[in-house]
Short mmCIF file of C-alpha atoms in Angstrom, two decimals:
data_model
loop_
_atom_site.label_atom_id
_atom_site.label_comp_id
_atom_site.label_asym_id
_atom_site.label_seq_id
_atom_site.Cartn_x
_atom_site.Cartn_y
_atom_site.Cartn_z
CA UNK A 1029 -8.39 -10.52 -5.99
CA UNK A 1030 -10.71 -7.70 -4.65
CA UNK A 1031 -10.50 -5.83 -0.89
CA UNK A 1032 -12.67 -7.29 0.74
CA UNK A 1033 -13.56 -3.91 1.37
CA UNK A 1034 -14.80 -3.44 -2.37
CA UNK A 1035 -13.99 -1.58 -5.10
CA UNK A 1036 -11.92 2.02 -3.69
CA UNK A 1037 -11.76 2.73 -7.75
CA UNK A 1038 -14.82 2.54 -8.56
CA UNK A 1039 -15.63 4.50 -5.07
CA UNK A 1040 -13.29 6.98 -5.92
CA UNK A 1041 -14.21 7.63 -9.95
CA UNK A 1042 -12.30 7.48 -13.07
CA UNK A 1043 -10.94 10.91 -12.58
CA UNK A 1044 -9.59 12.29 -9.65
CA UNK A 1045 -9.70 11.56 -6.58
CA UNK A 1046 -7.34 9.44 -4.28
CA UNK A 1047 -5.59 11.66 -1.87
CA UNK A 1048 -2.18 10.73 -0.01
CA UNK A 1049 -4.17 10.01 3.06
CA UNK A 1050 -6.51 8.05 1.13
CA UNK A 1051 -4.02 5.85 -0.60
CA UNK A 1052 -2.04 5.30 2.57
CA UNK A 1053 -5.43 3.64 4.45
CA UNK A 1054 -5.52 1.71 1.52
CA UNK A 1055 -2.59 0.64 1.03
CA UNK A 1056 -2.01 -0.42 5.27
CA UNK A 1057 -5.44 -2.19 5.00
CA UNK A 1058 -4.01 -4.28 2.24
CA UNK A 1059 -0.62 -4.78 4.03
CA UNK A 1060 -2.09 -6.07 7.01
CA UNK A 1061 -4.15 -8.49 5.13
CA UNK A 1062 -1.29 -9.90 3.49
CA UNK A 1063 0.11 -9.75 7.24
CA UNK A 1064 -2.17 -12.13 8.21
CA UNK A 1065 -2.21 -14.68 5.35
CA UNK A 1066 1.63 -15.44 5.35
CA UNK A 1067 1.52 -15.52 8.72
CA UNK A 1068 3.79 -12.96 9.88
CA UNK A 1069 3.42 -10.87 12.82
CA UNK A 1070 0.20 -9.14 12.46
CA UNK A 1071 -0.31 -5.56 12.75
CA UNK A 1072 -3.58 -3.49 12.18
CA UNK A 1073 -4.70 -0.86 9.55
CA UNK A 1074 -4.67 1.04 12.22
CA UNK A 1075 -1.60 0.37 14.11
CA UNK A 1076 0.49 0.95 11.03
CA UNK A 1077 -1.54 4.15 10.08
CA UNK A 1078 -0.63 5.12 14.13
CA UNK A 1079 2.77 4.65 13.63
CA UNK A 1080 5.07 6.38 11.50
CA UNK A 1081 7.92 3.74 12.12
CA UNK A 1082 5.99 1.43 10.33
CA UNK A 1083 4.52 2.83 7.56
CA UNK A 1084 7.88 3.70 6.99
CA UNK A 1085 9.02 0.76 7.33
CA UNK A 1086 10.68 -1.19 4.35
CA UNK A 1087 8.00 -4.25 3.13
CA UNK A 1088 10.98 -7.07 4.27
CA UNK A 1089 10.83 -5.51 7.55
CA UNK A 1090 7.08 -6.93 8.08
CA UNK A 1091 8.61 -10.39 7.00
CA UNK A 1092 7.29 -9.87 3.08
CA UNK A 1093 9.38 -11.37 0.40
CA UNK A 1094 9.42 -10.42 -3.19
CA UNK A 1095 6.26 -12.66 -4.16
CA UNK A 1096 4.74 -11.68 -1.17
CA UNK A 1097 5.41 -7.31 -2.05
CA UNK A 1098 4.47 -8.34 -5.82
CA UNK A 1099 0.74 -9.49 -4.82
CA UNK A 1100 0.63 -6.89 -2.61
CA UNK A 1101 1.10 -4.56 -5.40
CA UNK A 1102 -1.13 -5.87 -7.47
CA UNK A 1103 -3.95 -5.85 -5.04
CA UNK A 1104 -3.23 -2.47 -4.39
CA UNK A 1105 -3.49 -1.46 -8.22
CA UNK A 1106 -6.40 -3.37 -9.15
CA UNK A 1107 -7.91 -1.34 -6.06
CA UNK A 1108 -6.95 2.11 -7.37
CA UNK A 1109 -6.39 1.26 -11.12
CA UNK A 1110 -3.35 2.65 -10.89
CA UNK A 1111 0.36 1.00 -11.42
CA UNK A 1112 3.44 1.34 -8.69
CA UNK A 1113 6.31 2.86 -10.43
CA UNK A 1114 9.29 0.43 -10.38
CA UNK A 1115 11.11 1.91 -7.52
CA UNK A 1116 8.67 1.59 -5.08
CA UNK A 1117 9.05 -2.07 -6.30
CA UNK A 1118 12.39 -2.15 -5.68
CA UNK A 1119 14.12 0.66 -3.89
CA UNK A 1120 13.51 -0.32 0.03
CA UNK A 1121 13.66 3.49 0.52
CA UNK A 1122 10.11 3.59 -0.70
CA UNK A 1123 9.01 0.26 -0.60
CA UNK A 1124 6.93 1.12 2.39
CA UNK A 1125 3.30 2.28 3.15
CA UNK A 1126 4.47 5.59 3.17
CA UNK A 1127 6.72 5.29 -0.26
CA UNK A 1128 3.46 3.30 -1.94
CA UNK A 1129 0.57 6.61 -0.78
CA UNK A 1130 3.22 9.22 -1.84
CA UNK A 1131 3.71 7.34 -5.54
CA UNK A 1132 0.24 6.53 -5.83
CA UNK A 1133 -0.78 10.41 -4.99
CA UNK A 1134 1.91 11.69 -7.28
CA UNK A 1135 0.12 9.34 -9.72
CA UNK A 1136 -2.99 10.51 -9.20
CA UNK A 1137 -1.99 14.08 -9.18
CA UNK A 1138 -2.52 15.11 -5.95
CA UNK A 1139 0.73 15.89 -5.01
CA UNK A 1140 2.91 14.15 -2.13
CA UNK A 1141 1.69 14.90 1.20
CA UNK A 1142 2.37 11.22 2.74
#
């Protein structure tokens, strides 16, 4: 299933690309969308991307189960083409918005500055 906000890589071309900060409004749009469908306490792109307790926040925090971080993921890499390593999957450390941008830079080669 597509953002409804289209396609960020296609936007964002086959090469490069992507920054930390890029990746991390991505990847808080998508969590608050998933936010809202399971019916958890909402929060906004933007309040997560406000505050750093959340985006560091671990994904069972927000009231996200396994199923629930697994679509979430996927989402995320059919936006950016790009695969979450395992231990953002699994590690709670950095199984947050912050963990997922930092991974998804590193990825992408831009470096970690999440």
């Amino acid at each position: 299933m597509r953002a409804e906000s289209g396609d960020w890589a296609e936007s964002q071309g086959s090469v490069g690309g992507g920054s930390a900060t890029e990746f991390r409004n991505l990847v808080a749009g998508q969590l608050a969308r998933t936010l809202v469908e399971i019916g958890a306490t909402a929060f906004s792109r933007e309040e997560i991307l406000a505050d750093e307790g959340l985006r560091n926040r671990d994904l069972v925090g927000f009231g996200l189960g396994s199923l629930d971080w697994i679509r979430l993921a996927v989402r995320v890499g059919e936006e950016t083409g790009l695969e979450l390593p395992e231990n953002t999957l699994v590690d709670a450390e950095f199984r947050t918005v912050s963990g997922w941008s930092a991974a998804l830079a590193e990825l992408k080669g831009e470096g970690n500055d999440a």
